[in-house]
PDB file of C-alpha atoms and ligand atoms in Angstrom:
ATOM      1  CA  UNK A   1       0.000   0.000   0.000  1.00  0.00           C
ATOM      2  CA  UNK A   2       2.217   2.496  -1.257  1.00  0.00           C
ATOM      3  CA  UNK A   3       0.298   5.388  -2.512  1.00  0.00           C
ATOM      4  CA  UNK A   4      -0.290   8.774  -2.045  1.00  0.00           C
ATOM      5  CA  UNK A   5      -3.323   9.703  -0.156  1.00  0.00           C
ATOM      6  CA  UNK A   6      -5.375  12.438  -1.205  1.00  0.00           C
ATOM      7  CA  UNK A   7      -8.753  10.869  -0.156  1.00  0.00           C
ATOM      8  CA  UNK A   8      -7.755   8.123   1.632  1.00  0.00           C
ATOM      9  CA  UNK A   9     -10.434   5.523   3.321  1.00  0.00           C
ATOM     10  CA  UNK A  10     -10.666   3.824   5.876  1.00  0.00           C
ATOM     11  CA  UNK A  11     -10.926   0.790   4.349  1.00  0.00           C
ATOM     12  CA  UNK A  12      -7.696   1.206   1.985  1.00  0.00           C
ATOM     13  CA  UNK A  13      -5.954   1.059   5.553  1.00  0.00           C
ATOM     14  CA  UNK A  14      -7.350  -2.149   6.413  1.00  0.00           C
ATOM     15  CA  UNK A  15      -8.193  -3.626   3.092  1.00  0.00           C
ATOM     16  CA  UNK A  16      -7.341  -7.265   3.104  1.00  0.00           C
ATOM     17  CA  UNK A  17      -6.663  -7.843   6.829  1.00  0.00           C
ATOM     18  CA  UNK A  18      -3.090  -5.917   6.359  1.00  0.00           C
ATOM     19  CA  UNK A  19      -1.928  -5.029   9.457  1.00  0.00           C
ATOM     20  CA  UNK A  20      -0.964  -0.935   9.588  1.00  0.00           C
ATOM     21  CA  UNK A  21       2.234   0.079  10.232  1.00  0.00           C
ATOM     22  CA  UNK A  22       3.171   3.595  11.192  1.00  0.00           C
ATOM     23  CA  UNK A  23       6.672   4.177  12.105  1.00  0.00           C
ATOM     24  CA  UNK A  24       8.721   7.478  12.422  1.00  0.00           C
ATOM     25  CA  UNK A  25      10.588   9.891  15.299  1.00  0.00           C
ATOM     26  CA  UNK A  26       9.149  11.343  18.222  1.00  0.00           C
ATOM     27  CA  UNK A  27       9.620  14.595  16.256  1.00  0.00           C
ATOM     28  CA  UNK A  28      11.304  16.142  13.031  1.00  0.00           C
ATOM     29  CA  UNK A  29      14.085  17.832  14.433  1.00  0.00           C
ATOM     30  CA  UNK A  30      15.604  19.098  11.793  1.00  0.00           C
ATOM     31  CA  UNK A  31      15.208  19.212   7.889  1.00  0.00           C
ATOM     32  CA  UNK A  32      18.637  16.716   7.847  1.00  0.00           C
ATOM     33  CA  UNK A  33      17.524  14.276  10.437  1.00  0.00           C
ATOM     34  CA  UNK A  34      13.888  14.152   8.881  1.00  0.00           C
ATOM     35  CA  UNK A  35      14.857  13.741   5.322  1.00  0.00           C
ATOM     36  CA  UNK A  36      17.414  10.790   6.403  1.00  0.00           C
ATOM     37  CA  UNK A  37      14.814   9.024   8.910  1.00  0.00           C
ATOM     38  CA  UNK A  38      12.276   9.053   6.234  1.00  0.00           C
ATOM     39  CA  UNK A  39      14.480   7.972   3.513  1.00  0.00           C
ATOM     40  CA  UNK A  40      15.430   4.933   5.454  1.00  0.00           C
ATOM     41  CA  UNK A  41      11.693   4.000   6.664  1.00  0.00           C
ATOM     42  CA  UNK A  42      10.482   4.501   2.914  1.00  0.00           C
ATOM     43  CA  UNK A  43      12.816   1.640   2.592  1.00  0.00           C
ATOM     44  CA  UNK A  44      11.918  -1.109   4.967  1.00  0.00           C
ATOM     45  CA  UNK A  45       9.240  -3.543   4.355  1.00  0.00           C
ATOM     46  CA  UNK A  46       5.861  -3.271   5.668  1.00  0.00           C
ATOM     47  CA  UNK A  47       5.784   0.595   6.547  1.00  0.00           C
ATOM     48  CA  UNK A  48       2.701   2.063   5.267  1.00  0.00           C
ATOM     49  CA  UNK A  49       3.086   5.750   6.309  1.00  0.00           C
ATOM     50  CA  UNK A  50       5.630   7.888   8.326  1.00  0.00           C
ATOM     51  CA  UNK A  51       5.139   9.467  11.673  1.00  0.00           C
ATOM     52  CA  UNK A  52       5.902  13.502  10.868  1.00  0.00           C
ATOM     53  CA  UNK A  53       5.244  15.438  14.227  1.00  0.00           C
ATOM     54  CA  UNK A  54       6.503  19.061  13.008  1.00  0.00           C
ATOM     55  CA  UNK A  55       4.767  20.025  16.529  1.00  0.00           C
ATOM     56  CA  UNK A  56       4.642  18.402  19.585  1.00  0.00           C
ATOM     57  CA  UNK A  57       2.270  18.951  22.613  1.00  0.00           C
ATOM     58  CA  UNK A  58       4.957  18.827  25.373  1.00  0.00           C
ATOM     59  CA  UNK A  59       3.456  18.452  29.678  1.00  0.00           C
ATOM     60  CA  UNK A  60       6.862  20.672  29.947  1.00  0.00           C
ATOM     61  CA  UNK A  61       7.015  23.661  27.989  1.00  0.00           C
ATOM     62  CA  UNK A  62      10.537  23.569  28.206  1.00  0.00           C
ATOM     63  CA  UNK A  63      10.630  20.502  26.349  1.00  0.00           C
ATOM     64  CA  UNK A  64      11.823  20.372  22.833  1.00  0.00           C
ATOM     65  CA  UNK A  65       8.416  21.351  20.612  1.00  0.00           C
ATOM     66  CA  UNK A  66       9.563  19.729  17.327  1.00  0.00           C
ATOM     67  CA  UNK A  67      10.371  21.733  14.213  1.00  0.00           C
ATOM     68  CA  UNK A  68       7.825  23.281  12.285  1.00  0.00           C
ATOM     69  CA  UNK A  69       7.790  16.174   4.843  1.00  0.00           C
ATOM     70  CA  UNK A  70       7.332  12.927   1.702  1.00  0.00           C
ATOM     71  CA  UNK A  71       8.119   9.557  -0.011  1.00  0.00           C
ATOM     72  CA  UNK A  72       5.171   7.668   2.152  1.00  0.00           C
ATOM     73  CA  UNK A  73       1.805   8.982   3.180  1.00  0.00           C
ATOM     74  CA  UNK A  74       2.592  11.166   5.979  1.00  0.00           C
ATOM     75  CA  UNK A  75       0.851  11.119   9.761  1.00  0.00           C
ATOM     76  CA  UNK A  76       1.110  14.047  11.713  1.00  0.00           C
ATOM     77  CA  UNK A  77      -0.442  15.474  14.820  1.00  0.00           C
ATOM     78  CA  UNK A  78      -2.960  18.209  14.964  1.00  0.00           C
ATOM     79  CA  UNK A  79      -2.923  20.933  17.615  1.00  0.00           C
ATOM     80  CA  UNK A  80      -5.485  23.388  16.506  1.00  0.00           C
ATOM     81  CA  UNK A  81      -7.775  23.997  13.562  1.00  0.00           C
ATOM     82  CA  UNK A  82      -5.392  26.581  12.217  1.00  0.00           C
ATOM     83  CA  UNK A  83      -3.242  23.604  11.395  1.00  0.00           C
ATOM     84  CA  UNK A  84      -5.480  22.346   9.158  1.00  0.00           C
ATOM     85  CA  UNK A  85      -5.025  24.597   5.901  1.00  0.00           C
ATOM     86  CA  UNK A  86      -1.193  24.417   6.129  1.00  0.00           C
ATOM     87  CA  UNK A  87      -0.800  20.975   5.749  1.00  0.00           C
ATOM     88  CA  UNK A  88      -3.428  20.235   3.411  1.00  0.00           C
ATOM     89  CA  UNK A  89      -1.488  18.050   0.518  1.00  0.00           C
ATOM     90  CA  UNK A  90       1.306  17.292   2.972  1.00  0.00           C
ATOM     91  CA  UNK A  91      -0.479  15.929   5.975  1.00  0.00           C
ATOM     92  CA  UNK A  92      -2.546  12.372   4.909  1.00  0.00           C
ATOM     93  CA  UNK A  93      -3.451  11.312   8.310  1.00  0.00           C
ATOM     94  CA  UNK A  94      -4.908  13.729  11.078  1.00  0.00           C
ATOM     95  CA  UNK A  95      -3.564  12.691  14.611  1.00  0.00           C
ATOM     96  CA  UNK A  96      -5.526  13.334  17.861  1.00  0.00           C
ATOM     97  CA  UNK A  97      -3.347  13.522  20.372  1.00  0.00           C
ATOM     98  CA  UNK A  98      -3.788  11.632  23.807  1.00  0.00           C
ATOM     99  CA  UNK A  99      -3.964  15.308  25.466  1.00  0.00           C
ATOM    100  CA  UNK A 100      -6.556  16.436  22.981  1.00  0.00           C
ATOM    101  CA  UNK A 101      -9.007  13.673  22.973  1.00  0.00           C
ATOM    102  CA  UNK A 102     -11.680  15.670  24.874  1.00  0.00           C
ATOM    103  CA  UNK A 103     -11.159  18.694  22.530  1.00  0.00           C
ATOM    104  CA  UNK A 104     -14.352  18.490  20.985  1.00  0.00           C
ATOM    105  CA  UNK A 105     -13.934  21.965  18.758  1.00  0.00           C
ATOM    106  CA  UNK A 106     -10.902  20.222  17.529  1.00  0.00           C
ATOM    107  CA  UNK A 107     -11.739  17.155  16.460  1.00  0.00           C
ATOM    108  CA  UNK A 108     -15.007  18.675  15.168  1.00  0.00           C
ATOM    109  CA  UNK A 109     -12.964  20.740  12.619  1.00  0.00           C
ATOM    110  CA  UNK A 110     -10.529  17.349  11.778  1.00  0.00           C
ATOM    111  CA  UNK A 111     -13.978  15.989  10.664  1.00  0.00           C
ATOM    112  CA  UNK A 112     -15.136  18.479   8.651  1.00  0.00           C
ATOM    113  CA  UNK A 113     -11.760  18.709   7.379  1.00  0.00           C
ATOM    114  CA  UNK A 114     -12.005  15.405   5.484  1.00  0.00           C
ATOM    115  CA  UNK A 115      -9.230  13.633   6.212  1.00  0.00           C
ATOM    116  CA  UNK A 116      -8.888  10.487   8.511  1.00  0.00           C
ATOM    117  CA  UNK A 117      -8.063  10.462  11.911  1.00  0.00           C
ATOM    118  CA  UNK A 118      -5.802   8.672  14.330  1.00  0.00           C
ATOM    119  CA  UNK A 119      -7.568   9.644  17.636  1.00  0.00           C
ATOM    120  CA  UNK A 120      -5.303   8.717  20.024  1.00  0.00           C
ATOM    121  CA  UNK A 121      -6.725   7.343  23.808  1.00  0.00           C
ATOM    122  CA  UNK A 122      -6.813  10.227  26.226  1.00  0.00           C
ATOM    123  CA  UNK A 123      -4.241   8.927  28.840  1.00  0.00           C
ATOM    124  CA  UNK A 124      -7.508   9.030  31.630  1.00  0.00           C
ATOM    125  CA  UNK A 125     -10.068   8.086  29.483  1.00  0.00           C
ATOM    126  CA  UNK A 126     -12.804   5.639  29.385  1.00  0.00           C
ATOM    127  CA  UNK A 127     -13.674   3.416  26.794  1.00  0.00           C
ATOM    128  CA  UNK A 128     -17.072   5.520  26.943  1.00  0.00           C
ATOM    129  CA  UNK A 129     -15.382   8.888  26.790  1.00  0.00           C
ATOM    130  CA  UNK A 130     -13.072   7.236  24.125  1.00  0.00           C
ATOM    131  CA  UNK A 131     -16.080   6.136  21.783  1.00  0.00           C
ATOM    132  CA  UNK A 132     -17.736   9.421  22.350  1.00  0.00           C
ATOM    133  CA  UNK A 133     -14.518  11.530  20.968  1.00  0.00           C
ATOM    134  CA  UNK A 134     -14.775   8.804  17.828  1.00  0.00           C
ATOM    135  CA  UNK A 135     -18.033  10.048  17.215  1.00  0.00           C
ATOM    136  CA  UNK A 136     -16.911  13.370  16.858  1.00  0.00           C
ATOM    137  CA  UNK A 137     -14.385  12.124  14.625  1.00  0.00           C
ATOM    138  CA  UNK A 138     -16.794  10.393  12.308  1.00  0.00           C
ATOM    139  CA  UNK A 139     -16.874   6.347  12.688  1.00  0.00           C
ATOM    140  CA  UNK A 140     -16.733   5.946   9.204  1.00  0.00           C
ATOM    141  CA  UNK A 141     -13.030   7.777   8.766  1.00  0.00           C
ATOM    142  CA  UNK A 142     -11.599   7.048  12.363  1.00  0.00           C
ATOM    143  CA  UNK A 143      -8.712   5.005  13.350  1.00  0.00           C
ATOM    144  CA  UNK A 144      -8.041   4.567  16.701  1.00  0.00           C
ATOM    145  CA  UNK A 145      -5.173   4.578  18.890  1.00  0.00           C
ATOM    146  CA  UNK A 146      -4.347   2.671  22.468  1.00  0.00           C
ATOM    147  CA  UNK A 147      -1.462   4.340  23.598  1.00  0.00           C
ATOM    148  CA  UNK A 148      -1.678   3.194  27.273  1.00  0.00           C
ATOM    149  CA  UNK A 149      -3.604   4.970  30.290  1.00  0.00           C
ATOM    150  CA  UNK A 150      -2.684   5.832  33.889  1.00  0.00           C
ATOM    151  CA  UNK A 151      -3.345   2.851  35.783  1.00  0.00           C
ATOM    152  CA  UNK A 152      -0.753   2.635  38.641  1.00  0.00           C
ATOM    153  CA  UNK A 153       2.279   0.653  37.476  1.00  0.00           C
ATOM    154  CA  UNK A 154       3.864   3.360  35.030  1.00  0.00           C
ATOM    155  CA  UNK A 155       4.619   5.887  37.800  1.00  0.00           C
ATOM    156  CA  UNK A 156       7.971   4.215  37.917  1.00  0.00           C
ATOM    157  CA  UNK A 157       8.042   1.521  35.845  1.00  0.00           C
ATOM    158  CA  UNK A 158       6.220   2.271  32.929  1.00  0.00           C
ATOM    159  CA  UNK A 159       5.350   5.719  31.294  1.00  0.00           C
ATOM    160  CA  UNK A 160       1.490   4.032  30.914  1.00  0.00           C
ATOM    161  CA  UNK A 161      -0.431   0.610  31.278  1.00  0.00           C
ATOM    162  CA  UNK A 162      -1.563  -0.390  27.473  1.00  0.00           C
ATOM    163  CA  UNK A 163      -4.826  -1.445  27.603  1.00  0.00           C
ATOM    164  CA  UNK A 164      -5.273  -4.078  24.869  1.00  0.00           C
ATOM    165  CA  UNK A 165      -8.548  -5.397  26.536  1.00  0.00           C
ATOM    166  CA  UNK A 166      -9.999  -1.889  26.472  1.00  0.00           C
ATOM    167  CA  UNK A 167      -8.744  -1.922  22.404  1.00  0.00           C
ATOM    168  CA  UNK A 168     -10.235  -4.753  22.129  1.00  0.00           C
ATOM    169  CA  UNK A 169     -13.553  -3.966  23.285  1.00  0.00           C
ATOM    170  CA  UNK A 170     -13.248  -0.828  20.603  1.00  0.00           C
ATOM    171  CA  UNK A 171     -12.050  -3.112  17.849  1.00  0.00           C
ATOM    172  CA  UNK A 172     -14.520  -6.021  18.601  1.00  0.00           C
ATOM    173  CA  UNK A 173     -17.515  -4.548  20.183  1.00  0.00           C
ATOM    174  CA  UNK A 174     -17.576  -0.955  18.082  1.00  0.00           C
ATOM    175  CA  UNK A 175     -16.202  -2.601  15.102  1.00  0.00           C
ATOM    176  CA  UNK A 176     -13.508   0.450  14.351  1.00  0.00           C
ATOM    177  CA  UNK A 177     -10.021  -0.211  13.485  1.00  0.00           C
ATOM    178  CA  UNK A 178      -7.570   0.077  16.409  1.00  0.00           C
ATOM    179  CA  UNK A 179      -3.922  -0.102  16.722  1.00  0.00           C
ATOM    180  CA  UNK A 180      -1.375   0.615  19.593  1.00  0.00           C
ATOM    181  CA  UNK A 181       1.116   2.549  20.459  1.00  0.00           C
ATOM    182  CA  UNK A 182       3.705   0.439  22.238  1.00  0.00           C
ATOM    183  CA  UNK A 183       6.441   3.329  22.220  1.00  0.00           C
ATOM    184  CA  UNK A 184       4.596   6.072  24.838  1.00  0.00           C
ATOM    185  CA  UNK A 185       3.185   2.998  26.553  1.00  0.00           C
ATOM    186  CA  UNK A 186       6.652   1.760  27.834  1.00  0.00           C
ATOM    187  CA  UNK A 187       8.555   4.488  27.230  1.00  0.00           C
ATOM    188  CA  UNK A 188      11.024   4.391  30.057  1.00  0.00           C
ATOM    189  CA  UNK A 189      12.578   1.576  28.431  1.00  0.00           C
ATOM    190  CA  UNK A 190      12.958   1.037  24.811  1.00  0.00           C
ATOM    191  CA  UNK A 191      14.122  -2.780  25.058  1.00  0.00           C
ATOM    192  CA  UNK A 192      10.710  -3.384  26.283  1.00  0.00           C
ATOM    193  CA  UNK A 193       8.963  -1.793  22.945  1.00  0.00           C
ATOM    194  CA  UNK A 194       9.636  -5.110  20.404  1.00  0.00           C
ATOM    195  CA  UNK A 195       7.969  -7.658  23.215  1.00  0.00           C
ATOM    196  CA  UNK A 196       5.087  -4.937  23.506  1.00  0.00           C
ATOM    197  CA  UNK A 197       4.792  -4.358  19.627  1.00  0.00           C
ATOM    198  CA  UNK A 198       4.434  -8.265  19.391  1.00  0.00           C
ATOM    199  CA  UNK A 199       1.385  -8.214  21.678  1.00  0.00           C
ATOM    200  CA  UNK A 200      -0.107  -5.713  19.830  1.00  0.00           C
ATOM    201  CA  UNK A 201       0.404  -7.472  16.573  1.00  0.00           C
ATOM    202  CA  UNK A 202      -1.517 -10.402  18.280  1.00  0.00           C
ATOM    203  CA  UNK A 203      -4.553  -8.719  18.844  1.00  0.00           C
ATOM    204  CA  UNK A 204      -5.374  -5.093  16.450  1.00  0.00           C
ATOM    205  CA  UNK A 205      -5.222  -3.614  13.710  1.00  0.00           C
ATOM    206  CA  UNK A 206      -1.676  -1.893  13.320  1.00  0.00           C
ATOM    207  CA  UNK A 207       0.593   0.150  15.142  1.00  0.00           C
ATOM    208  CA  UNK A 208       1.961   3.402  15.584  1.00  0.00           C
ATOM    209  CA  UNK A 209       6.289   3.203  16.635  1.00  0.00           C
ATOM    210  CA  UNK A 210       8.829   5.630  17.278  1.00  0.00           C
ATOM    211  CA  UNK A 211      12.133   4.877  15.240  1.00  0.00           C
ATOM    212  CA  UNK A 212      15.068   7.043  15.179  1.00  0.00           C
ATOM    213  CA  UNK A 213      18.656   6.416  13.661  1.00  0.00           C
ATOM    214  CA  UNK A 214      20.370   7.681  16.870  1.00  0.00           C
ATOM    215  CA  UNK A 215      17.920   6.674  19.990  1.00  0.00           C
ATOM    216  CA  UNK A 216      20.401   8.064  22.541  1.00  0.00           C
ATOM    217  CA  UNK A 217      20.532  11.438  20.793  1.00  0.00           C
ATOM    218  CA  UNK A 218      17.066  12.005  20.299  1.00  0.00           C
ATOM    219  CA  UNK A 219      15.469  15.280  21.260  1.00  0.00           C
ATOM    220  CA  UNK A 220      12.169  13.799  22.145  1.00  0.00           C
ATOM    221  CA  UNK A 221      10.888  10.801  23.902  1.00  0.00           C
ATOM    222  CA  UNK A 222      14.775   9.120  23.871  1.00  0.00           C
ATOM    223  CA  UNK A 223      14.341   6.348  26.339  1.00  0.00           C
ATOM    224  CA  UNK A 224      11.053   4.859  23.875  1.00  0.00           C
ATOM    225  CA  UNK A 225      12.144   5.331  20.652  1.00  0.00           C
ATOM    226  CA  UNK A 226      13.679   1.966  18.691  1.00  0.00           C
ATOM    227  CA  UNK A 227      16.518   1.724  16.233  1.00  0.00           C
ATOM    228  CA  UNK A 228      15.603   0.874  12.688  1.00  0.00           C
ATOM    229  CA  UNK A 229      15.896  -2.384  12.985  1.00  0.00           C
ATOM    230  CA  UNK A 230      12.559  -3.183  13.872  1.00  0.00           C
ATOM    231  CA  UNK A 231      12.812  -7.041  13.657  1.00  0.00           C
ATOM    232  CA  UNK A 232      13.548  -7.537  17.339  1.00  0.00           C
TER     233      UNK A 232
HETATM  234  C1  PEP B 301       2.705  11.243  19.870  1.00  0.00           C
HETATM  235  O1  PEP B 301       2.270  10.254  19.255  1.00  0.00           O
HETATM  236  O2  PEP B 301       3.525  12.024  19.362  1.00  0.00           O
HETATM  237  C2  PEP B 301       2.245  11.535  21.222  1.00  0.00           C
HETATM  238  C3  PEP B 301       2.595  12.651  21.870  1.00  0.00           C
HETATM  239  O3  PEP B 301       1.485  10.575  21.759  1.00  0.00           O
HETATM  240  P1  PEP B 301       0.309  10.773  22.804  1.00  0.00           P
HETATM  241  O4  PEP B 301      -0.575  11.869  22.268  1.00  0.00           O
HETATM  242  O5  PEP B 301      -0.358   9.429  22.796  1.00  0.00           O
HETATM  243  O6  PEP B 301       0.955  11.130  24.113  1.00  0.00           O
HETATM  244 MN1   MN B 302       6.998  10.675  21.585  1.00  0.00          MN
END
């Protein structure tokens, strides 16, 4: 599935039980480091679009923001309607963010927008609360995201618990295509991302990993995110 989406469906995403693969840095850091990232994903097997986060929604605001694209068809996080117009033909894939899941307005202008959207799990969210932002989204363009919630473990173990029973329930019970995130899920320890990625390729729909070509150096999330490599 390597094609350029203009008007992309939900069901070219999931069309003959082909399991999506989104795969890219925590953030573009630079026009250098994103060109040579996304070179290299375009050329592993069984990538299907790239993570581009030009902006980041940081807890810290003295955390690196991202920089502010594309050979595959590009996912990147929106963080307010006047996003929208600027990355119309460069932007494929609309990301809700786990922080903006209950922005209603938001997501409301995503939908009208057109384009499909990854709506991430707010990290305190219900499965009710979850459904109810999908609505908002449209159910007939939505993809969702588990990305783990805050269930006790993570405060020093674990950035967040993924809930693959509560993705399930989305996936089987609401019929909507759901993937995981196993990279802000465990993110205090990227050697624990493959073994998480596996479980999540037992059960949804896809999943959405941080890669970068220098973990150690990256400016964003650099305990989660993998090495190329994503075999193991
Ligand atoms: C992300 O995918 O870049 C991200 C910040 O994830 P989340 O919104 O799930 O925290
Ligand atoms: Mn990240």
């Amino acid at each position: 599935m390597n094609m350029k989406i203009e008007q992309i469906e939900r069901s070219d995403l999931f069309q003959n039980g082909v399991f999506l693969t989104i795969a890219g840095p925590c953030a573009i850091e630079s026009a250098d480091q994103f060109e040579s990232v996304s070179y290299k994903i375009a050329q592993m097997d069984g990538v299907h679009a790239l993570r581009a986060m030009y902006r980041k929604p940081r807890t810290n605001p003295e955390d690196f923001q991202g920089l502010g694209l594309s050979i595959l068809p590009v996912v990147s996080e929106i963080l307010s309607a006047t996003d929208l117009e600027p990355t119309r033909g460069i932007v494929d894939i609309l990301q809700i963010g786990s922080r903006n899941m209950s922005n209603f307005d938001l997501i409301t202008a995503c939908h009208k927008d057109g384009r499909p959207i990854l709506l991430k799990r707010g990290m305190i969210a219900t499965i009710k609360e979850w459904m109810g932002a999908a609505k908002y989204a449209g159910l007939d363009r939505v993809i969702m995201c588990e990305r783990g919630v805050r269930a006790g473990s993570e405060v020093q173990d674990t950035r967040f618990t993924l809930d693959i029973g509560g993705a399930l329930v989305i996936r089987n019970k609401y019929g909507l295509p759901t993937i995981g995130d196993p990279s802000h899920a465990i993110g205090f320890d990227r050697k624990l991302v493959p073994d998480l990625a596996r479980a999540i390729a037992a059960t949804l729909d896809g999943i959405e990993i941080e890669v970068h070509d220098e973990p150690d150096k990256a400016l964003c999330d650099a305990a989660q995110v993998k090495q190329y490599d994503l075999s193991h």
